XYZ file of N, CA and C in Angstrom:
768
model
N -24.930 80.846 -53.318
C -23.840 79.963 -53.740
C -24.387 78.846 -54.624
N -23.792 78.642 -55.780
C -24.264 77.618 -56.695
C -23.902 76.231 -56.175
N -24.786 75.242 -56.377
C -24.471 73.878 -55.941
C -23.339 73.305 -56.776
N -22.615 72.337 -56.242
C -21.526 71.724 -57.023
C -22.081 71.030 -58.263
N -21.338 71.100 -59.358
C -21.804 70.490 -60.608
C -21.574 68.981 -60.609
N -20.779 68.480 -59.656
C -20.539 67.044 -59.536
C -20.607 66.666 -58.061
N -21.558 65.808 -57.726
C -21.693 65.325 -56.359
C -20.926 64.018 -56.231
N -20.108 63.906 -55.203
C -19.277 62.713 -55.026
C -19.546 62.121 -53.652
N -19.911 60.837 -53.636
C -20.131 60.109 -52.397
C -19.325 58.820 -52.448
N -19.047 58.296 -51.288
C -18.328 57.021 -51.241
C -18.952 56.102 -50.213
N -19.193 54.863 -50.641
C -19.672 53.826 -49.745
C -18.696 52.669 -49.826
N -17.894 52.511 -48.779
C -16.878 51.478 -48.810
C -15.906 51.734 -49.950
N -15.679 50.725 -50.800
C -14.717 50.896 -51.883
C -15.306 51.502 -53.162
N -16.584 51.864 -53.131
C -17.265 52.345 -54.338
C -17.515 53.852 -54.247
N -17.075 54.575 -55.266
C -17.330 56.013 -55.376
C -18.490 56.215 -56.347
N -19.429 57.080 -55.970
C -20.548 57.431 -56.848
C -20.438 58.910 -57.187
N -20.350 59.206 -58.472
C -20.279 60.587 -58.956
C -21.572 60.895 -59.698
N -22.253 61.962 -59.281
C -23.535 62.333 -59.876
C -23.403 63.671 -60.594
N -23.644 63.659 -61.899
C -23.668 64.901 -62.675
C -24.837 65.737 -62.169
N -24.552 66.964 -61.727
C -25.558 67.691 -60.940
C -25.952 69.026 -61.571
N -26.540 68.947 -62.754
C -27.176 70.115 -63.362
C -28.543 69.668 -63.915
N -29.410 69.170 -63.041
C -30.661 68.571 -63.533
C -31.552 69.538 -64.284
N -31.475 70.834 -63.949
C -32.294 71.815 -64.665
C -31.781 72.070 -66.078
N -30.564 71.614 -66.370
C -29.969 71.746 -67.706
C -29.770 70.385 -68.359
N -30.501 69.378 -67.893
C -30.317 68.040 -68.435
C -28.948 67.468 -68.132
N -28.325 67.962 -67.039
C -26.964 67.553 -66.670
C -25.979 67.759 -67.823
N -26.193 68.847 -68.561
C -25.302 69.168 -69.676
C -23.882 69.385 -69.161
N -22.921 68.945 -69.963
C -21.516 68.991 -69.573
C -20.910 70.330 -69.965
N -20.830 71.232 -68.985
C -20.131 72.487 -69.253
C -18.669 72.352 -68.837
N -17.912 73.415 -69.015
C -16.479 73.358 -68.713
C -16.218 72.987 -67.257
N -17.008 73.547 -66.344
C -16.811 73.274 -64.929
C -17.034 71.802 -64.611
N -18.039 71.198 -65.243
C -18.318 69.791 -64.967
C -17.232 68.888 -65.545
N -16.769 69.189 -66.733
C -15.679 68.396 -67.319
C -14.443 68.472 -66.430
N -14.136 69.669 -65.930
C -12.974 69.812 -65.050
C -13.179 69.070 -63.736
N -14.412 69.083 -63.222
C -14.695 68.369 -61.975
C -14.523 66.865 -62.159
N -14.947 66.340 -63.308
C -14.737 64.920 -63.601
C -13.243 64.628 -63.679
N -12.500 65.501 -64.342
C -11.056 65.326 -64.441
C -10.390 65.326 -63.082
N -10.815 66.226 -62.201
C -10.237 66.282 -60.854
C -10.527 64.992 -60.081
N -11.758 64.487 -60.206
C -12.115 63.255 -59.502
C -11.288 62.082 -60.018
N -11.134 61.986 -61.320
C -10.327 60.915 -61.903
C -8.897 60.985 -61.370
N -8.341 62.183 -61.313
C -6.976 62.349 -60.794
C -6.881 61.901 -59.343
N -7.896 62.233 -58.540
C -7.891 61.861 -57.128
C -7.943 60.346 -56.951
N -8.812 59.696 -57.716
C -8.924 58.242 -57.608
C -7.634 57.577 -58.057
N -7.067 58.071 -59.143
C -5.836 57.486 -59.669
C -4.680 57.676 -58.694
N -4.622 58.845 -58.058
C -3.519 59.141 -57.144
C -3.591 58.308 -55.867
N -4.791 57.887 -55.483
C -4.960 57.169 -54.217
C -4.959 55.659 -54.379
N -4.702 55.166 -55.598
C -4.895 53.744 -55.857
C -3.935 52.846 -55.095
N -2.792 53.384 -54.667
C -1.812 52.540 -53.981
C -2.134 52.344 -52.509
N -3.056 53.137 -51.972
C -3.349 53.041 -50.553
C -4.267 51.880 -50.218
N -4.231 51.456 -48.959
C -5.083 50.359 -48.512
C -6.559 50.728 -48.591
N -6.843 52.023 -48.507
C -8.228 52.496 -48.522
C -8.620 53.048 -49.895
N -7.921 52.637 -50.934
C -8.186 53.185 -52.264
C -9.524 52.698 -52.789
N -10.119 53.501 -53.669
C -11.387 53.139 -54.291
C -11.181 51.947 -55.213
N -12.201 51.108 -55.317
C -12.137 49.926 -56.170
C -13.070 50.029 -57.375
N -14.017 50.972 -57.347
C -14.958 51.114 -58.468
C -15.542 52.514 -58.443
N -15.932 52.991 -59.631
C -16.548 54.305 -59.779
C -17.834 54.140 -60.572
N -18.925 54.661 -60.016
C -20.219 54.679 -60.700
C -20.549 56.125 -61.035
N -20.923 56.370 -62.288
C -21.302 57.713 -62.726
C -22.766 57.697 -63.130
N -23.527 58.670 -62.648
C -24.937 58.779 -62.998
C -25.324 60.246 -63.078
N -26.589 60.513 -63.387
C -27.063 61.886 -63.502
C -28.120 62.198 -62.459
N -28.164 63.442 -62.010
C -29.177 63.862 -61.047
C -30.540 63.937 -61.723
N -31.580 63.636 -60.958
C -32.932 63.706 -61.501
C -33.314 62.426 -62.224
N -34.509 62.467 -62.828
C -35.058 61.280 -63.463
C -35.009 61.309 -64.981
N -34.646 62.446 -65.570
C -34.782 62.594 -67.019
C -33.507 62.349 -67.806
N -32.365 62.682 -67.232
C -31.151 62.660 -68.043
C -29.945 62.153 -67.264
N -29.182 61.292 -67.915
C -27.800 61.030 -67.501
C -27.008 62.283 -67.839
N -26.959 62.608 -69.112
C -26.455 63.903 -69.573
C -26.950 64.129 -70.987
N -27.553 65.288 -71.210
C -28.066 65.632 -72.529
C -26.967 66.061 -73.485
N -25.715 66.060 -73.017
C -24.592 66.357 -73.899
C -23.808 67.567 -73.450
N -22.910 68.013 -74.304
C -22.149 69.223 -74.021
C -23.094 70.414 -73.964
N -22.787 71.353 -73.104
C -23.598 72.568 -73.007
C -23.409 73.375 -74.288
N -24.484 73.472 -75.072
C -24.407 74.115 -76.386
C -23.969 75.571 -76.267
N -24.244 76.182 -75.124
C -23.842 77.585 -74.958
C -22.326 77.754 -74.988
N -21.615 76.689 -74.619
C -20.151 76.762 -74.681
C -19.640 76.747 -76.115
N -20.503 76.364 -77.051
C -20.103 76.289 -78.460
C -20.605 77.465 -79.288
N -21.398 78.321 -78.673
C -22.019 79.408 -79.419
C -20.991 80.453 -79.837
N -20.720 80.522 -81.152
C -19.870 81.565 -81.688
C -18.384 81.401 -81.443
N -17.932 80.251 -80.963
C -16.507 80.114 -80.679
C -15.728 79.890 -81.972
N -14.459 80.260 -81.937
C -13.631 80.091 -83.132
C -12.979 78.712 -83.125
N -12.279 78.396 -84.219
C -11.708 77.071 -84.393
C -10.683 76.748 -83.309
N -9.870 77.725 -82.920
C -8.839 77.478 -81.918
C -9.453 77.111 -80.575
N -10.486 77.856 -80.175
C -11.154 77.573 -78.906
C -11.863 76.236 -78.955
N -12.537 75.954 -80.065
C -13.249 74.680 -80.204
C -12.278 73.507 -80.097
N -11.152 73.606 -80.792
C -10.173 72.525 -80.746
C -9.647 72.328 -79.323
N -9.392 73.425 -78.619
C -8.899 73.328 -77.245
C -9.937 72.655 -76.349
N -11.212 73.029 -76.491
C -12.263 72.417 -75.688
C -12.381 70.925 -75.973
N -12.308 70.561 -77.244
C -12.434 69.148 -77.594
C -11.253 68.345 -77.060
N -10.059 68.853 -77.193
C -8.886 68.121 -76.727
C -8.893 67.956 -75.210
N -9.408 68.961 -74.501
C -9.484 68.840 -73.044
C -10.499 67.769 -72.654
N -11.680 67.801 -73.264
C -12.672 66.775 -72.973
C -12.174 65.386 -73.322
N -11.495 65.267 -74.451
C -10.924 63.977 -74.841
C -9.923 63.480 -73.802
N -9.092 64.372 -73.302
C -8.091 63.985 -72.306
C -8.748 63.492 -71.019
N -9.809 64.179 -70.593
C -10.510 63.775 -69.370
C -11.167 62.410 -69.559
N -11.828 62.209 -70.698
C -12.510 60.939 -70.925
C -11.504 59.804 -71.121
N -10.372 60.095 -71.743
C -9.319 59.085 -71.868
C -8.798 58.674 -70.492
N -8.600 59.646 -69.623
C -8.117 59.349 -68.273
C -9.155 58.538 -67.494
N -10.438 58.854 -67.698
C -11.507 58.085 -67.062
C -11.458 56.636 -67.534
N -11.343 56.446 -68.834
C -11.293 55.097 -69.398
C -10.091 54.320 -68.876
N -8.977 55.014 -68.655
C -7.733 54.360 -68.240
C -7.638 54.141 -66.733
N -8.615 54.598 -65.967
C -8.556 54.387 -64.521
C -8.345 52.905 -64.207
N -7.516 52.601 -63.212
C -7.236 51.203 -62.894
C -8.322 50.544 -62.049
N -9.518 51.126 -62.032
C -10.658 50.548 -61.319
C -11.820 50.443 -62.296
N -12.806 49.655 -61.946
C -13.991 49.524 -62.788
C -14.775 50.832 -62.801
N -15.179 51.262 -63.992
C -15.999 52.462 -64.148
C -17.321 52.027 -64.785
N -18.426 52.340 -64.112
C -19.740 51.888 -64.555
C -20.642 53.100 -64.701
N -21.270 53.240 -65.868
C -22.203 54.332 -66.115
C -23.624 53.841 -65.882
N -24.336 54.505 -64.978
C -25.753 54.236 -64.757
C -26.527 55.269 -65.567
N -26.930 54.882 -66.773
C -27.554 55.805 -67.719
C -29.040 55.876 -67.389
N -29.387 56.855 -66.564
C -30.727 56.935 -65.996
C -31.683 57.811 -66.801
N -31.363 58.101 -68.052
C -32.214 58.927 -68.904
C -31.486 59.225 -70.195
N -31.712 60.408 -70.742
C -31.057 60.778 -71.987
C -29.529 60.765 -71.833
N -28.858 60.119 -72.782
C -27.394 60.176 -72.890
C -27.099 60.548 -74.332
N -26.924 61.831 -74.556
C -26.804 62.346 -75.913
C -25.469 63.056 -76.096
N -24.917 62.982 -77.308
C -23.699 63.721 -77.613
C -22.609 63.433 -76.610
N -22.127 64.492 -75.964
C -21.074 64.341 -74.973
C -21.474 63.453 -73.810
N -22.766 63.392 -73.504
C -23.229 62.501 -72.441
C -23.013 61.046 -72.805
N -23.308 60.690 -74.059
C -23.041 59.326 -74.502
C -21.540 59.075 -74.577
N -20.789 60.072 -75.006
C -19.330 59.918 -75.062
C -18.753 59.660 -73.673
N -19.304 60.317 -72.653
C -18.886 60.057 -71.279
C -19.217 58.623 -70.890
N -20.436 58.184 -71.192
C -20.841 56.818 -70.850
C -19.974 55.793 -71.569
N -19.597 56.090 -72.820
C -18.773 55.139 -73.572
C -17.358 55.036 -73.034
N -16.911 56.025 -72.263
C -15.597 55.947 -71.637
C -15.609 55.047 -70.402
N -16.811 54.641 -69.961
C -16.922 53.698 -68.852
C -16.688 52.279 -69.354
N -16.445 51.366 -68.422
C -16.227 49.967 -68.776
C -17.536 49.235 -69.029
N -18.560 49.603 -68.279
C -19.858 48.936 -68.348
C -20.931 50.010 -68.332
N -21.968 49.826 -69.139
C -23.077 50.774 -69.199
C -24.382 50.055 -68.851
N -25.083 50.586 -67.846
C -26.397 50.085 -67.458
C -27.413 51.173 -67.786
N -28.388 50.853 -68.626
C -29.361 51.859 -69.045
C -30.713 51.603 -68.393
N -31.382 52.675 -68.008
C -32.760 52.544 -67.562
C -33.635 52.211 -68.762
N -34.783 51.623 -68.503
C -35.664 51.204 -69.593
C -36.158 52.379 -70.422
N -36.164 53.561 -69.834
C -36.662 54.747 -70.540
C -35.547 55.594 -71.151
N -34.317 55.131 -71.074
C -33.190 55.918 -71.579
C -33.243 56.048 -73.101
N -32.691 57.147 -73.598
C -32.491 57.357 -75.026
C -31.029 57.735 -75.225
N -30.402 57.146 -76.235
C -28.971 57.343 -76.450
C -28.705 57.694 -77.899
N -27.726 58.570 -78.126
C -27.386 58.902 -79.495
C -26.329 59.984 -79.594
N -25.870 60.190 -80.824
C -24.884 61.230 -81.152
C -25.557 62.209 -82.131
N -26.347 63.151 -81.636
C -27.115 64.034 -82.523
C -26.379 65.286 -82.970
N -25.054 65.323 -82.825
C -24.305 66.532 -83.170
C -24.521 66.971 -84.615
N -24.786 66.016 -85.510
C -24.972 66.352 -86.912
C -26.156 67.301 -87.100
N -27.110 67.256 -86.180
C -28.278 68.145 -86.253
C -27.923 69.587 -85.919
N -26.750 69.785 -85.324
C -26.243 71.128 -85.048
C -25.078 71.460 -85.980
N -25.006 70.725 -87.094
C -23.976 71.001 -88.080
C -22.580 70.624 -87.645
N -22.474 69.611 -86.784
C -21.162 69.274 -86.230
C -21.005 67.775 -86.111
N -19.926 67.327 -85.501
C -19.674 65.912 -85.278
C -19.311 65.700 -83.809
N -19.361 64.453 -83.328
C -18.900 64.188 -81.962
C -17.451 64.622 -81.798
N -17.125 65.191 -80.636
C -15.781 65.722 -80.440
C -15.064 65.223 -79.207
N -15.745 64.403 -78.378
C -15.132 63.895 -77.160
C -14.956 62.382 -77.217
N -14.612 61.889 -78.402
C -14.288 60.477 -78.527
C -15.354 59.633 -79.191
N -16.473 60.227 -79.577
C -17.557 59.445 -80.154
C -17.210 58.766 -81.465
N -16.407 59.439 -82.291
C -16.043 58.840 -83.573
C -15.095 57.663 -83.400
N -14.493 57.520 -82.233
C -13.546 56.439 -81.977
C -14.168 55.311 -81.145
N -14.863 55.658 -80.081
C -15.396 54.618 -79.195
C -16.654 53.971 -79.760
N -17.515 54.736 -80.416
C -18.755 54.151 -80.910
C -18.502 53.033 -81.921
N -17.613 53.202 -82.918
C -17.342 52.084 -83.834
C -16.771 50.854 -83.133
N -15.993 51.060 -82.096
C -15.419 49.926 -81.383
C -16.480 49.148 -80.620
N -17.548 49.831 -80.227
C -18.609 49.174 -79.459
C -19.662 48.527 -80.346
N -20.033 49.186 -81.438
C -21.178 48.711 -82.230
C -20.824 48.361 -83.664
N -19.577 48.559 -84.065
C -19.179 48.301 -85.434
C -19.185 49.568 -86.269
N -18.364 49.579 -87.303
C -18.187 50.792 -88.106
C -19.465 51.198 -88.813
N -20.152 50.235 -89.425
C -21.338 50.572 -90.203
C -22.426 51.221 -89.367
N -22.769 50.610 -88.232
C -23.838 51.157 -87.390
C -23.412 52.476 -86.770
N -22.154 52.572 -86.349
C -21.674 53.825 -85.772
C -21.758 54.956 -86.780
N -21.350 54.687 -88.018
C -21.407 55.712 -89.057
C -22.849 56.149 -89.291
N -23.748 55.189 -89.323
C -25.172 55.512 -89.495
C -25.675 56.419 -88.372
N -25.355 56.075 -87.145
C -25.833 56.861 -86.001
C -25.246 58.267 -86.006
N -23.964 58.385 -86.360
C -23.312 59.695 -86.352
C -23.818 60.572 -87.494
N -24.048 59.982 -88.662
C -24.456 60.779 -89.822
C -25.936 61.127 -89.834
N -26.749 60.355 -89.126
C -28.192 60.658 -89.080
C -28.610 61.358 -87.804
N -27.827 61.201 -86.728
C -28.223 61.756 -85.440
C -29.359 60.990 -84.790
N -29.632 59.781 -85.285
C -30.732 58.964 -84.774
C -30.534 58.640 -83.293
N -31.640 58.649 -82.539
C -31.602 58.260 -81.136
C -32.080 56.819 -80.995
N -31.506 56.117 -80.052
C -31.839 54.730 -79.802
C -32.561 54.590 -78.473
N -33.513 53.674 -78.408
C -34.074 53.298 -77.124
C -33.054 52.446 -76.381
N -33.302 52.253 -75.103
C -32.384 51.430 -74.314
C -32.295 50.019 -74.869
N -33.424 49.450 -75.267
C -33.415 48.078 -75.761
C -32.741 47.978 -77.130
N -32.902 49.002 -77.971
C -32.171 49.018 -79.241
C -30.663 49.130 -78.988
N -30.288 49.953 -78.008
C -28.868 50.096 -77.658
C -28.311 48.780 -77.131
N -29.119 48.058 -76.361
C -28.698 46.752 -75.856
C -28.483 45.769 -77.007
N -29.378 45.810 -77.996
C -29.306 44.859 -79.109
C -28.031 45.010 -79.925
N -27.478 46.221 -79.998
C -26.264 46.431 -80.797
C -25.003 46.488 -79.945
N -25.145 46.275 -78.643
C -23.968 46.224 -77.776
C -23.509 47.565 -77.241
N -24.329 48.592 -77.407
C -23.938 49.904 -76.887
C -24.063 49.959 -75.375
N -25.027 49.254 -74.821
C -25.132 49.122 -73.362
C -25.068 47.645 -73.010
N -24.689 47.376 -71.767
C -24.543 45.991 -71.319
C -25.837 45.395 -70.807
N -26.627 46.236 -70.127
C -27.866 45.751 -69.536
C -28.887 46.884 -69.527
N -30.172 46.509 -69.531
C -31.268 47.446 -69.320
C -31.926 47.073 -68.003
N -32.183 48.066 -67.172
C -32.694 47.805 -65.827
C -33.778 48.814 -65.463
N -34.717 48.378 -64.663
C -35.717 49.314 -64.141
C -35.101 50.274 -63.134
N -33.985 49.900 -62.553
C -33.261 50.762 -61.616
C -31.787 50.724 -61.998
N -31.404 51.605 -62.920
C -30.051 51.568 -63.478
C -28.995 51.790 -62.403
N -29.251 52.712 -61.492
C -28.250 53.001 -60.467
C -28.046 51.808 -59.543
N -29.134 51.174 -59.102
C -28.997 50.016 -58.217
C -28.234 48.895 -58.916
N -28.558 48.640 -60.171
C -27.859 47.587 -60.897
C -26.388 47.933 -61.058
N -26.097 49.209 -61.359
C -24.704 49.638 -61.487
C -23.961 49.459 -60.167
N -24.598 49.800 -59.066
C -23.961 49.645 -57.759
C -23.729 48.171 -57.431
N -24.663 47.322 -57.837
C -24.477 45.884 -57.620
C -23.238 45.392 -58.375
N -23.090 45.819 -59.639
C -21.902 45.451 -60.403
C -20.642 45.998 -59.734
N -20.700 47.253 -59.292
C -19.533 47.872 -58.668
C -19.127 47.133 -57.403
N -20.103 46.770 -56.578
C -19.801 46.036 -55.346
C -19.169 44.690 -55.659
N -19.688 44.021 -56.695
C -19.163 42.709 -57.054
C -17.716 42.811 -57.536
N -17.466 43.772 -58.417
C -16.116 43.914 -58.966
C -15.141 44.408 -57.908
N -15.645 45.222 -56.971
C -14.779 45.752 -55.912
C -14.230 44.659 -55.014
N -14.873 43.491 -55.010
C -14.388 42.370 -54.203
C -13.283 41.579 -54.893
N -13.045 41.866 -56.173
C -12.028 41.134 -56.922
C -10.631 41.693 -56.629
N -9.637 40.918 -56.977
C -8.250 41.341 -56.829
C -8.034 42.630 -57.637
N -7.695 43.751 -57.000
C -7.546 45.004 -57.743
C -6.427 44.962 -58.782
N -5.421 44.152 -58.531
C -4.347 44.009 -59.524
C -4.892 43.324 -60.773
N -5.786 42.368 -60.601
C -6.381 41.681 -61.742
C -7.306 42.610 -62.525
N -8.072 43.416 -61.825
C -8.956 44.370 -62.504
C -8.141 45.345 -63.336
N -7.099 45.882 -62.738
C -6.239 46.824 -63.457
C -5.566 46.157 -64.655
N -5.053 44.953 -64.465
C -4.356 44.259 -65.543
C -5.306 43.916 -66.692
N -6.530 43.508 -66.361
C -7.503 43.173 -67.400
C -7.831 44.393 -68.246
N -8.052 45.532 -67.582
C -8.362 46.753 -68.329
C -7.198 47.162 -69.224
N -6.001 47.079 -68.707
C -4.834 47.460 -69.506
C -4.701 46.571 -70.736
N -4.866 45.267 -70.560
C -4.724 44.350 -71.689
C -5.795 44.603 -72.737
N -7.021 44.823 -72.301
C -8.114 45.072 -73.243
C -7.867 46.352 -74.036
N -7.576 47.442 -73.329
C -7.470 48.741 -74.000
C -6.205 48.846 -74.857
N -5.092 48.335 -74.355
C -3.870 48.407 -75.154
C -3.951 47.476 -76.359
N -4.610 46.336 -76.207
C -4.794 45.452 -77.342
C -5.650 46.089 -78.423
N -6.705 46.797 -78.033
C -7.544 47.487 -79.010
C -6.786 48.621 -79.694
N -5.972 49.334 -78.914
C -5.277 50.500 -79.459
C -4.085 50.115 -80.326
N -3.327 49.106 -79.899
C -2.058 48.798 -80.563
C -2.059 47.469 -81.295
N -3.128 46.686 -81.159
C -3.193 45.406 -81.846
C -2.972 44.239 -80.908
N -3.377 43.034 -81.341
C -3.301 41.864 -80.459
C -1.894 41.468 -80.062
N -0.904 41.738 -80.901
C 0.469 41.364 -80.531
C 0.892 42.086 -79.256
N 0.597 43.376 -79.196
C 0.898 44.144 -77.988
C -0.006 43.694 -76.852
N -1.283 43.495 -77.152
C -2.224 43.089 -76.118
C -1.846 41.789 -75.451
N -1.330 40.849 -76.221
C -0.952 39.562 -75.649
C 0.240 39.687 -74.701
N 1.181 40.560 -75.026
C 2.309 40.797 -74.123
C 1.823 41.409 -72.817
N 0.944 42.402 -72.924
C 0.399 43.049 -71.732
C -0.417 42.048 -70.922
N -1.139 41.170 -71.612
C -1.909 40.138 -70.923
C -0.993 39.225 -70.110
N 0.094 38.765 -70.733
C 1.035 37.894 -70.029
C 1.666 38.608 -68.836
N 2.006 39.872 -69.018
C 2.556 40.656 -67.909
C 1.532 40.777 -66.782
N 0.267 40.923 -67.153
C -0.788 41.034 -66.151
C -0.936 39.765 -65.340
N -0.900 38.621 -66.019
C -0.965 37.347 -65.298
C 0.215 37.232 -64.328
N 1.405 37.624 -64.788
C 2.593 37.564 -63.931
C 2.422 38.441 -62.694
N 1.875 39.650 -62.901
C 1.671 40.558 -61.768
C 0.656 39.991 -60.789
N -0.412 39.381 -61.307
C -1.427 38.798 -60.424
C -0.849 37.665 -59.581
N 0.050 36.886 -60.188
C 0.616 35.736 -59.478
C 1.527 36.146 -58.326
N 1.869 37.420 -58.267
C 2.673 37.937 -57.164
C 1.817 38.446 -56.008
N 0.493 38.390 -56.139
C -0.385 38.950 -55.116
C -0.912 37.865 -54.186
N -1.125 38.238 -52.948
C -1.692 37.301 -51.986
C -3.129 36.950 -52.348
N -3.859 37.881 -52.960
C -5.245 37.604 -53.351
C -5.313 36.440 -54.330
N -4.412 36.428 -55.311
C -4.403 35.325 -56.289
C -4.006 34.011 -55.611
N -2.982 34.068 -54.787
C -2.501 32.846 -54.137
C -3.560 32.260 -53.210
N -4.246 33.138 -52.477
C -5.295 32.659 -51.575
C -6.460 32.060 -52.359
N -6.814 32.667 -53.475
C -7.914 32.153 -54.287
C -7.573 30.782 -54.857
N -6.341 30.607 -55.307
C -5.921 29.309 -55.848
C -5.942 28.249 -54.752
N -5.429 28.595 -53.565
C -5.424 27.626 -52.463
C -6.845 27.242 -52.068
N -7.741 28.233 -52.010
C -9.129 27.953 -51.649
C -9.789 27.049 -52.679
N -9.494 27.296 -53.955
C -10.059 26.462 -55.011
C -9.568 25.019 -54.881
N -8.263 24.835 -54.649
C -7.703 23.480 -54.532
C -8.226 22.777 -53.279
N -8.440 23.547 -52.208
C -8.987 22.938 -50.994
C -10.409 22.448 -51.223
N -11.189 23.206 -51.999
C -12.547 22.774 -52.305
C -12.523 21.505 -53.151
N -11.595 21.425 -54.087
C -11.486 20.235 -54.927
C -11.158 19.003 -54.089
N -10.303 19.198 -53.066
C -9.955 18.079 -52.192
C -11.169 17.599 -51.420
């Protein structure tokens, strides 16, 4: 029996998902993309419960790779219709991951290439190990990023640098990625640092976390006019929660 391609564990409010194809560089095949999609659906469906997850950490099995990218064997000899279907499915899964109403943190513990980097970019925060390498090398296989790289990379690092990385296939060290804003932090223990962030955010008002993500993403997608409306709606929703009211009272009591 083959091992599961995605290992899922939960500690308190934090879910840890581990890409589990270490002998293949944790390459993203169809089964793994579907497993990620199923997990995202489960977390999203359970968000209203008292025991709902508050954060998701994604990492890769082994010491060498977060994910070396899409499994190239899935692209060997396929026609345009199949390729388009595969890309649209991966895009849908990564979009759903990005839209999760909880914090999503990528612990980039090694190579994050092609689809692997696209997966990491769908997270809210990226923590890279000091030895990680990141890039979009699809151009070296006569292709382009297909799971959101042409859209998310420019938003993170700017159009000019993103275009350079996509057209050259250049790989970045973790510290170079940090310098251009592709990752948030570089750590000797990416998973531990990611879990620390997840634990911290999991203690925050979940309505505020969800509202902040919605305002950020909708503002980027539709412009600041829309984003500001969503932001105001988010503040209104937070003010209806006991978590916000208790925090305000505690703050005023400290001031007294």
